Coordinates of C-alpha atoms and ligand atoms in Angstrom, one line a residue:
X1 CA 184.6 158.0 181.6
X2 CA 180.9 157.7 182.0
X3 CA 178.0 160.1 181.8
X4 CA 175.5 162.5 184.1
X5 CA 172.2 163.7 182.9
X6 CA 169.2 164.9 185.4
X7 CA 166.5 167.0 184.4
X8 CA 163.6 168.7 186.6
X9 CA 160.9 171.0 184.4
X10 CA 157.6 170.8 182.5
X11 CA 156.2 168.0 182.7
X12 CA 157.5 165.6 179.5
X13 CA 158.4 162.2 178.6
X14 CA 161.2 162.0 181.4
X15 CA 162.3 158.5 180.4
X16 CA 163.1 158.9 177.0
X17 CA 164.5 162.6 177.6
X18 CA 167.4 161.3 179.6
X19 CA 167.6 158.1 177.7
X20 CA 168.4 160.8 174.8
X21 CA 170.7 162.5 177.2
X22 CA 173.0 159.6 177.8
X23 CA 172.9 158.9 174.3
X24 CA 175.1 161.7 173.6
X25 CA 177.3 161.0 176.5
X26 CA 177.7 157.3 174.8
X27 CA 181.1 158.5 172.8
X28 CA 182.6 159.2 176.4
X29 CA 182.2 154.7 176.5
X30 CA 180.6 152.7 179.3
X31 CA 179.1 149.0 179.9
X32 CA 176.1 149.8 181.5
X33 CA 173.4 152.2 182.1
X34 CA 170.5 153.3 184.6
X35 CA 167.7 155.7 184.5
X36 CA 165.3 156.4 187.7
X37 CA 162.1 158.7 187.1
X38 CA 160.0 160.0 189.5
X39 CA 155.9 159.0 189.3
X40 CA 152.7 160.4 191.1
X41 CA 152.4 159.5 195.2
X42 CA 156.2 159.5 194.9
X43 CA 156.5 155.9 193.1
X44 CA 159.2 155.8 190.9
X45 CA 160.4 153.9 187.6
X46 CA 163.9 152.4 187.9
X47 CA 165.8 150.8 184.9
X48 CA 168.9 149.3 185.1
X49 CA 170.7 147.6 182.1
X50 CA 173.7 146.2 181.4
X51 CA 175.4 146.8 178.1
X52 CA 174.8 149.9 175.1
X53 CA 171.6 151.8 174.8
X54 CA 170.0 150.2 172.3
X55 CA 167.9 152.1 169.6
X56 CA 163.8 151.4 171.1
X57 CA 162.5 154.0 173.1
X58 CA 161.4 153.3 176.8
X59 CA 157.6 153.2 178.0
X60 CA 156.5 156.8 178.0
X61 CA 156.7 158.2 181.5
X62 CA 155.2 161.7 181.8
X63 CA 156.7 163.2 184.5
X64 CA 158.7 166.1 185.8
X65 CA 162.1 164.7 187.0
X66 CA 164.8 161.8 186.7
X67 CA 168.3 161.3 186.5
X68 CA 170.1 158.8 184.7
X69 CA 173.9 157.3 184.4
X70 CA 176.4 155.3 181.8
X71 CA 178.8 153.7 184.0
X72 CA 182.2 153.0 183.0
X73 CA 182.3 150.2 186.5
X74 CA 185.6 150.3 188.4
X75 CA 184.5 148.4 191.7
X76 CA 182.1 146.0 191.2
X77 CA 181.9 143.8 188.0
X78 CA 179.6 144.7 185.1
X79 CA 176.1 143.5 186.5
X80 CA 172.5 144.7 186.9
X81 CA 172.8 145.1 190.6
X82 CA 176.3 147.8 190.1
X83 CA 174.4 150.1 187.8
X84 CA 173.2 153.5 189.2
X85 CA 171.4 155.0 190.2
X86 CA 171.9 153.1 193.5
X87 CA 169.4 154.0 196.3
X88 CA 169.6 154.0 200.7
X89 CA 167.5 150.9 202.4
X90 CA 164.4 152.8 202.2
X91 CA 164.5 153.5 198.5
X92 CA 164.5 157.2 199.4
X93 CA 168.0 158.8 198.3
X94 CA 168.7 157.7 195.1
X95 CA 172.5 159.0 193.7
X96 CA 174.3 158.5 190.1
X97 CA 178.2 159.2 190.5
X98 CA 181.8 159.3 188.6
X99 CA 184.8 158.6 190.0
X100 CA 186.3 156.8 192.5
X101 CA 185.2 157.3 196.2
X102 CA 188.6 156.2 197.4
X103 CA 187.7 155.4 201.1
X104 CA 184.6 153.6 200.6
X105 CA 185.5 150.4 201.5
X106 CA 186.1 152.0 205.3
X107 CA 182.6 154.0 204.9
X108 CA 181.1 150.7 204.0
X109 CA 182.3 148.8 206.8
X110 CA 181.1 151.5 209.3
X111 CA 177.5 151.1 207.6
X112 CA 177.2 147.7 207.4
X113 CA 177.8 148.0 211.8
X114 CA 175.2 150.1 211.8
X115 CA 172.5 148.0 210.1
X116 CA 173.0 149.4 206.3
X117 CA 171.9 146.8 203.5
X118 CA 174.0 146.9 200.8
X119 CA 172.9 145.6 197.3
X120 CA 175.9 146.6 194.7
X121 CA 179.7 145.8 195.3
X122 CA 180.3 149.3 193.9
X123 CA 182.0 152.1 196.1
X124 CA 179.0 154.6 194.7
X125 CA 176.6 152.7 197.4
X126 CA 178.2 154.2 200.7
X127 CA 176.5 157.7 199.3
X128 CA 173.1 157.0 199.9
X129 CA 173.3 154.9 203.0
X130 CA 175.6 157.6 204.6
X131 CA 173.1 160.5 203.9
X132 CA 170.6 157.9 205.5
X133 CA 172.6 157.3 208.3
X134 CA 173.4 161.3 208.6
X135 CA 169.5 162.0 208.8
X136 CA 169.3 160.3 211.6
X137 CA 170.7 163.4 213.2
X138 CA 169.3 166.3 211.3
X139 CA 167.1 167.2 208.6
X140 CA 169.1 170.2 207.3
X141 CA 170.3 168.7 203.9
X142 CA 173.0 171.3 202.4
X143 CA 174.5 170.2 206.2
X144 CA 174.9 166.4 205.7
X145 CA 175.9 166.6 201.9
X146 CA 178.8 169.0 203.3
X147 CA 179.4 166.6 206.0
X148 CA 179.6 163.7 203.0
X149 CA 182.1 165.9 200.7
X150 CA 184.6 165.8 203.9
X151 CA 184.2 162.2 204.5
X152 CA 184.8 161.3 200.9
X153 CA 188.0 160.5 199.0
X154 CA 188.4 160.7 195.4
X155 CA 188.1 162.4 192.4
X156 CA 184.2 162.4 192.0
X157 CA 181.0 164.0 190.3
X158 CA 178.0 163.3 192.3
X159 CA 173.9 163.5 192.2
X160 CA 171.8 162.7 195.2
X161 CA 167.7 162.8 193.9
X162 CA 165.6 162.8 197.4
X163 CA 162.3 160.9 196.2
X164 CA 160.0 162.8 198.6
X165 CA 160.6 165.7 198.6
X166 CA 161.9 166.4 194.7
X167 CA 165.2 167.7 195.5
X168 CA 168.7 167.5 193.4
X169 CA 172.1 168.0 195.2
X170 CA 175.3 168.2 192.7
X171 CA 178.6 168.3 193.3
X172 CA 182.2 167.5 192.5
X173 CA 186.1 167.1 192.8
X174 CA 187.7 167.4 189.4
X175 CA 185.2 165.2 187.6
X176 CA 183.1 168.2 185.8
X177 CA 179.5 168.8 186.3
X178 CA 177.3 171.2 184.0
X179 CA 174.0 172.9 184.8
X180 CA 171.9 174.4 181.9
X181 CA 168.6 176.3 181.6
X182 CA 165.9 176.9 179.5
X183 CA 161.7 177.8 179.7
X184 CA 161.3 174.2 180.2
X185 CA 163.5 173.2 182.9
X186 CA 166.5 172.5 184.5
X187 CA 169.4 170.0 183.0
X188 CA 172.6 168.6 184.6
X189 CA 175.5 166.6 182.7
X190 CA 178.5 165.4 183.2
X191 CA 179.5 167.2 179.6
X192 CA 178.3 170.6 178.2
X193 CA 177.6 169.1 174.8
X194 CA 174.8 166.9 176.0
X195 CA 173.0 170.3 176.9
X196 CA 173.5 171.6 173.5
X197 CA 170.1 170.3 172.4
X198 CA 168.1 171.9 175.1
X199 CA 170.4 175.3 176.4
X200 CA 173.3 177.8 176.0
X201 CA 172.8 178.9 179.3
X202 CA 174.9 177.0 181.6
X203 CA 177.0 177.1 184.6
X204 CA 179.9 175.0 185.5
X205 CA 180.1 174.1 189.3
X206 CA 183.5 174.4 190.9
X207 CA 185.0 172.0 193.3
X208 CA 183.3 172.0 196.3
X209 CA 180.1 174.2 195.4
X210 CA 176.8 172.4 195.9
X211 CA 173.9 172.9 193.7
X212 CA 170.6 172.7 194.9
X213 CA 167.5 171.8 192.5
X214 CA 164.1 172.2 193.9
X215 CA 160.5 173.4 192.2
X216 CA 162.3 174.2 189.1
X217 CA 164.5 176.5 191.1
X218 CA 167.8 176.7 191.1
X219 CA 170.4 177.6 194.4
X220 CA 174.2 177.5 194.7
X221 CA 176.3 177.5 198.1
X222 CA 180.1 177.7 198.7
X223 CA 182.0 175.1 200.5
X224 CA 180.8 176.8 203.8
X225 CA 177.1 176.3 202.5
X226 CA 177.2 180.5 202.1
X227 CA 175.0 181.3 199.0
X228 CA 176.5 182.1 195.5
X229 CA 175.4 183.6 192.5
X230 CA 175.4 181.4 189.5
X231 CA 176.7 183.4 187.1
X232 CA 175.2 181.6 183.6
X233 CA 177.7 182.2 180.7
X234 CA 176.4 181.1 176.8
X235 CA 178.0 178.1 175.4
X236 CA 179.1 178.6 172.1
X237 CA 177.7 175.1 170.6
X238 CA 175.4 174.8 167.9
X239 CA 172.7 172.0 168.4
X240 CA 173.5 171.2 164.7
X241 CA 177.3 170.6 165.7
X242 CA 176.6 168.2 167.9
X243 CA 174.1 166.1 165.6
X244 CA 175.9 163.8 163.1
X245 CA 174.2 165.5 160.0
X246 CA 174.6 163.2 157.1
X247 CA 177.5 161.5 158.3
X248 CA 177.9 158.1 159.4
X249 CA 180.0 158.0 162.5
X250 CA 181.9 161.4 164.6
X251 CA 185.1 160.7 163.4
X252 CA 184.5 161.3 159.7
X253 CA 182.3 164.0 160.4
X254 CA 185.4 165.8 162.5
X255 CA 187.9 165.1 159.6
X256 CA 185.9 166.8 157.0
X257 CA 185.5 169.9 159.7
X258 CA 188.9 170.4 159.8
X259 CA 189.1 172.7 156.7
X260 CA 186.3 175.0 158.5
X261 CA 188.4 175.0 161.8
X262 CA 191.9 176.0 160.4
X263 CA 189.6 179.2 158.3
X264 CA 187.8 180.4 161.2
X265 CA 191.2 180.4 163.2
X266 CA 193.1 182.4 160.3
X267 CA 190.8 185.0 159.8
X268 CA 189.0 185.5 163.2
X269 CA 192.1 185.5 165.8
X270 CA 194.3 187.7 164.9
X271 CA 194.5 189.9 168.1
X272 CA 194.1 186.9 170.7
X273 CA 197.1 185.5 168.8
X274 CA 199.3 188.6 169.1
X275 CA 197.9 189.0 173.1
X276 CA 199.6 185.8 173.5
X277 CA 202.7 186.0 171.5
X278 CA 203.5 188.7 174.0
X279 CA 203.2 186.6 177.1
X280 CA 205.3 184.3 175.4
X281 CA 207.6 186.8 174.3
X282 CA 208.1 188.5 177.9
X283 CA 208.0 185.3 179.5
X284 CA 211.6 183.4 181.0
X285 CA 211.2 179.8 180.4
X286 CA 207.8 178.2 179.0
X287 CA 206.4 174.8 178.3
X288 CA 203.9 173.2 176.5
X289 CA 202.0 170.1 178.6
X290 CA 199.1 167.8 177.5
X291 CA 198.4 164.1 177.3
X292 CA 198.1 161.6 174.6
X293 CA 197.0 163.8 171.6
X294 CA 197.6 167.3 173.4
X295 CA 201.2 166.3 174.3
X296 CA 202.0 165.2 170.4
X297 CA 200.5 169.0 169.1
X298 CA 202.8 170.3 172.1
X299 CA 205.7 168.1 170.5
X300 CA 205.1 169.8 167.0
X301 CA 204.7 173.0 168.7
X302 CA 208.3 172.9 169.9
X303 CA 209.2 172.3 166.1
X304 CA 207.4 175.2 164.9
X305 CA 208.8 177.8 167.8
X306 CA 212.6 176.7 167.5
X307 CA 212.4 176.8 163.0
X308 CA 210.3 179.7 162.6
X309 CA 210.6 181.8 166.2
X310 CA 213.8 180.8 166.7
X311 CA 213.1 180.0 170.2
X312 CA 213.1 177.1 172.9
X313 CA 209.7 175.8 174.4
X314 CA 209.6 172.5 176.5
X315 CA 207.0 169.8 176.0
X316 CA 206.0 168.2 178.7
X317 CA 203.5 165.1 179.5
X318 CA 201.2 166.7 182.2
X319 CA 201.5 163.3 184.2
X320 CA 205.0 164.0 184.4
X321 CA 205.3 168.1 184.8
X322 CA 205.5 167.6 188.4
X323 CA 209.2 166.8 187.6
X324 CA 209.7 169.9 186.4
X325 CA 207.5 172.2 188.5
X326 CA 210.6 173.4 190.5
X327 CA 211.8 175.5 187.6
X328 CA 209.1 177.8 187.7
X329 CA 208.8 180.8 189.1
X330 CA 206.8 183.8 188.8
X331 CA 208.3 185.0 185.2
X332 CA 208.0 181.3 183.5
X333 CA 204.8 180.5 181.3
X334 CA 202.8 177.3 181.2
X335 CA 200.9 176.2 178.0
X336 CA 198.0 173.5 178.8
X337 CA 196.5 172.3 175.7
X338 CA 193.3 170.4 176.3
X339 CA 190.6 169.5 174.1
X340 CA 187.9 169.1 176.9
X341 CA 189.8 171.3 179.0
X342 CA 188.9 168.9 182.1
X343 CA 192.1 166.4 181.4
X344 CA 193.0 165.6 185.4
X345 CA 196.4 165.6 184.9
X346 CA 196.6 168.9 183.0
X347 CA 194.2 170.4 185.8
X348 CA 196.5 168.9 188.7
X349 CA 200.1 170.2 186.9
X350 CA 198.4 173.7 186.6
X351 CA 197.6 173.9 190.0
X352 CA 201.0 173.4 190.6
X353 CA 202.1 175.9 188.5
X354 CA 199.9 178.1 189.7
X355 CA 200.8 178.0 193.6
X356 CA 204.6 178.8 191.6
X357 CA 202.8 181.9 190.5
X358 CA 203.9 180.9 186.9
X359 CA 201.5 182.7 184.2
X360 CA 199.4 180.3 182.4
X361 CA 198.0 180.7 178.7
X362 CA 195.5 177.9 178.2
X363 CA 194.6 176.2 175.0
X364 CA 191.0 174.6 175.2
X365 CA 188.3 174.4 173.0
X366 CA 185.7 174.4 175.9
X367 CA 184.3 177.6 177.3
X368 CA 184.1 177.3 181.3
X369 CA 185.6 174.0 181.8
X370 CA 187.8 173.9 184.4
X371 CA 191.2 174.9 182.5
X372 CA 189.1 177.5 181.1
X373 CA 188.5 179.2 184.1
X374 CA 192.2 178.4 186.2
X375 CA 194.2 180.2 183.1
X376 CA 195.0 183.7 183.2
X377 CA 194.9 183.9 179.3
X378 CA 193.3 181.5 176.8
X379 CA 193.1 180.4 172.6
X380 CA 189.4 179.0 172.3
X381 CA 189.8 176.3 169.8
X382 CA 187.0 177.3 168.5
X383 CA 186.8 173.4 166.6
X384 CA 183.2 173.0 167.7
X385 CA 182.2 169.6 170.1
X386 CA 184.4 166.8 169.3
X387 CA 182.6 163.8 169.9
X388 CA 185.0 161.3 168.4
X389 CA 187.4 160.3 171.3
X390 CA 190.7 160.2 168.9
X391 CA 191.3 163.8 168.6
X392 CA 191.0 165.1 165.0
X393 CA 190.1 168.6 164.1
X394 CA 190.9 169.9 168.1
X395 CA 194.2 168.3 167.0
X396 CA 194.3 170.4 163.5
X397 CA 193.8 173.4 165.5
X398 CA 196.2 173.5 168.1
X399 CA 198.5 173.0 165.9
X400 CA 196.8 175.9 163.9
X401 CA 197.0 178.1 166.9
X402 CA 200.5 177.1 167.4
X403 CA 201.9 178.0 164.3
X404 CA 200.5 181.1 163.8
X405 CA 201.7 182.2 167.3
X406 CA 205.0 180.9 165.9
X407 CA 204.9 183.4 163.2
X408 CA 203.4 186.3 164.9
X409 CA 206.4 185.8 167.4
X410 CA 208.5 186.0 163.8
X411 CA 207.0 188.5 162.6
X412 CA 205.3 187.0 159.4
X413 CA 202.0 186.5 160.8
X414 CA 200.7 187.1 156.7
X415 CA 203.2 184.2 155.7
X416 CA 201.4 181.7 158.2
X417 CA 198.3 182.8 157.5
X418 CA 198.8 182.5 153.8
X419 CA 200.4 179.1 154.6
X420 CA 197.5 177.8 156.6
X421 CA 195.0 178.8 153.8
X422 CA 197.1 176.6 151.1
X423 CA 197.1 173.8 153.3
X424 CA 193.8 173.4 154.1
X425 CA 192.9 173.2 150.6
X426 CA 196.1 170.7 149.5
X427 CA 195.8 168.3 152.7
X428 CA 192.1 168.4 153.2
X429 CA 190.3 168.4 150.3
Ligands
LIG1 N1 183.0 153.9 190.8 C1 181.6 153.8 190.3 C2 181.2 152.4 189.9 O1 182.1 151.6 189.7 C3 181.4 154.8 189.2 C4 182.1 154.5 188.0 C5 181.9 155.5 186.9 O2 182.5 156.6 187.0 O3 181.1 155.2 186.0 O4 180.1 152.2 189.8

C-alpha cells in the first residue's frame, strides 16, 4: 500500500506541498519516498530517500508542478535507486506507480534489445522507457499511453509527468486514483483523504479512463481515448477530520469517535436503513463478504440477523466468495462491507456477482470509491476518514448499521435505536 500525490496550479512551494501530501498517505506504510518538481528552462528537482519522511521541511521550490510517491517496494530491494519517481534515458518522462506491472520482466527484456538503460531493478521502470520507445513512432500521447495500458499486466495506479511539455497522464486497474480541484490547482492521490486539506471536489477515475492534466486544465477520455465528462461529486470529509486535533496518534483519536459515529447513524438513517431492509427482505439467499476486519463485523452480522430477524445470512471471506458465486442468481443479495471501499478482493467477488446479476447493497464509508459506485444500493458509514489501519470506529459502525437493519427487519427499529444509544454511553465513555 503506498501513496500518489501530483499537483499542477498557482505557483507555490511545490516541494513541501507534496512532501505534506505523502505525509498523509504515511498511515497507508511504505520504506521509501520520492518527490520530482519541475524548475524554470524545464530543469527539475529530484529527491529520492529511503526510509519515513522525517519532520524538516525541503528547500523551498516555487514552482507550479510535481509529483511525488511512498513506495511500499515489491521488486527491487529498498534502495535509493528503486524509489520513484523513475524517469526514461533522457530524463524526460518521469512516472510514480502502485501495483504490480506483472509482465515487466518481458517488457524489460524487449527494452534493454533495443538500447534502453535501466537504473532501478523495479518493474515500475519499463513505463517510462516504453513510452520513450513508443515516441519513436508518434507524437500523439493519449495514443501510446493506450497502447501502454494493453501491454501492461497487473493491478496498477499510474502517473506519467512529461518534463517539457508540463503534461500529467493518470490512470489505473483496481489500484484507485483521485483527482480534486480548487482555485489554486489541480491535485491527484492515491486516497481521497489526502485531498481533504485542499478540495471537496473530486472525481474518481475508473479503470481504464485516462486523465489528462495540462495548463491547469483538466480532460478525461474513455478506454477508446473518446472524451468524457468528469462529473465532480463533493466529498464529505472535513479538513479537521483528517488532522489529529489534540490527539497523539489515529488510533486513539478513532476510538474516542466512536460514540459520535454510532449517534449520527441512530438518528440520521432511518429511511436508508428501512430501503435496505427491504432488499434484504425480498431477496432469496444473501451474504455478507469482507476481509480481515469487514469479514469479523460480517460474522457478528450473522449473529444479529438469525437472534433478532430470525433469519439466515452467510458470511463470507471475499478471497474465498468465488466458492460460492455459483449459488447466485438474479434474486440472491450480496453485502460488501468495506471501510475504504477499494478492498481488491471485495471489488473482484462483486464483479462476479454482478455478471450473476445478483443485487448488491454495499457498505462503505467512502463516497465514489470503487464499491461505492459498482453497488446498486449503499449504507455510507458515515465514520469520517479512518487513518488508523486497524479498523476501529468503521468497525463500530457496520456493526451499527447491521443491527439496526436487524431490527428494522424485526420490526423494533425504536428497541435498537434505544439499545445503541445505551451503549454508546456504557461501552464508550
Ligand atoms: N512495484 C513497484 C515497486 O516495487 C511499486 C510498489 C508500490 O506500489 O509502492 O517499486
Amino acid at each position: 500500500m503506498c501513496g500518489i500525490f501530483a499537483y499542477q496550479g498557482g505557483k507555490t512551494d511545490v516541494a513541501n506541498l507534496i512532501l505534506s501530501g505523502l505525509k498523509s498517505l504515511e498511515y497507508r506504510g511504505y520504506d521509501s519516498w520520492g518527490i520530482l518538481v519541475k524548475k524554470n528552462n524545464n530543469a527539475f528537482y529530484l529527491k529520492r530517500q529511503v526510509g519515513k519522511i522525517k519532520k524538516e521541511k525541503l528547500p523551498p521550490i516555487f514552482s507550479t508542478e510535481g509529483f511525488g510517491h511512498t513506495r511500499w517496494a515489491t521488486h527491487g530491494g529498498v534502495l535509493e535507486k528503486n524509489t520513484h519517481p523513475h524517469f526514461d534515458c533522457q530524463k524526460q518522462i518521469f512516472v510514480v506507480h502502485n501495483g504490480i506491472i506483472e509482465n515487466f520482466n518481458q517488457l524489460k527484456q524487449e527494452l534493454i534489445k533495443k538500447g534502453h538503460i535501466f537504473t532501478s531493478e523495479t518493474d515500475t521502470e519499463v513505463l517510462p522507457h516504453l513510452v520513450e520507445e513508443l515516441r519513436k513512432k508518434t507524437n500523439d500521447r493519449l495514443k501510446i499511453i493506450k497502447e501502454i495500458i494493453k501491454k501492461i499486466q497487473g493491478l496498477n495506479a499510474v502517473i506519467f509527468y512529461f518534463l517539457n511539455d508540463s503534461e500529467f497522464y493518470a490512470f489505473k486497474n483496481s489500484s484507485p486514483i483521485v483527482v480534486g480541484k480548487n482555485h489554486d490547482g489541480i491535485f491527484l492521490a492515491s486516497d481521497a483523504s489526502a485531498l481533504a486539506s485542499y478540495t471537496n471536489k473530486v472525481y474518481f477515475l475508473d479503470d481504464g479512463e485516462i486523465l489528462v492534466i495540462k495548463e491547469k486544465n483538466l480532460s478525461l477520455f474513455d478506454k477508446n481515448g473518446k472524451p468524457k465528462k468528469i462529473n465532480f461529486i463533493n466529498l464529505n470529509y472535513k479538513v479537521e477530520d483528517t488532522l489529529l486535533g489534540g490527539y497523539k496518534h489515529f488510533m486513539i483519536k478513532e476510538i474516542n469517535e466512536q460514540p459520535k459515529v454510532l449517534k449520527t447513524i441512530v438518528d440520521t438513517q432511518e429511511q436508508n436503513l428501512k430501503k435496505a431492509a427491504n432488499l434484504i427482505k425480498n431477496s432469496y439467499g444473501s451474504y455478507f463478504i469482507g476481509c480481515g476486519s469487514a469479514y469479523y463485523a460480517s460474522l457478528t452480522g450473522t449473529y444479529f440477523f438469525s437472534k433478532i430477524a430470525k433469519r439466515h445470512i452467510n458470511a463470507a471471506v471475499a478471497s474465498e466468495f468465488s466458492y460460492l458465486v455459483d449459488f447466485l442468481k438474479e434474486t440472491s443479495l450480496v453485502i460488501p462491507l468495506s471501510q475504504s471501499g477499494e478492498t481488491i478482493d471485495v471489488i473482484s467477488s462483486i464483479k462476479k456477482a454482478k455478471e450473476k446479476k445478483a443485487k448488491i447493497l454495499a457498505l462503505t464509508n467512502v463516497l465514489g470509491s470503487t464499491l461505492y459506485r459498482l453497488a446498486d444500493e449503499k449504507l455510507l458509514l458515515l465514520a469520517g476518514p479512518e487513518k488508523c489501519v486497524l479498523s476501529t470506529k468503521s468497525f463500530t459502525a457496520k456493526l451499527g448499521f447491521l443491527y439496526l437493519l436487524a431490527h428494522i427487519l424485526n420490526g423494533t427499529f425504536k428497541k435498537g435505536q434505544e439499545n445503541l444509544k445505551k451503549a454508546k454511553s456504557i461501552f464508550l465513555f
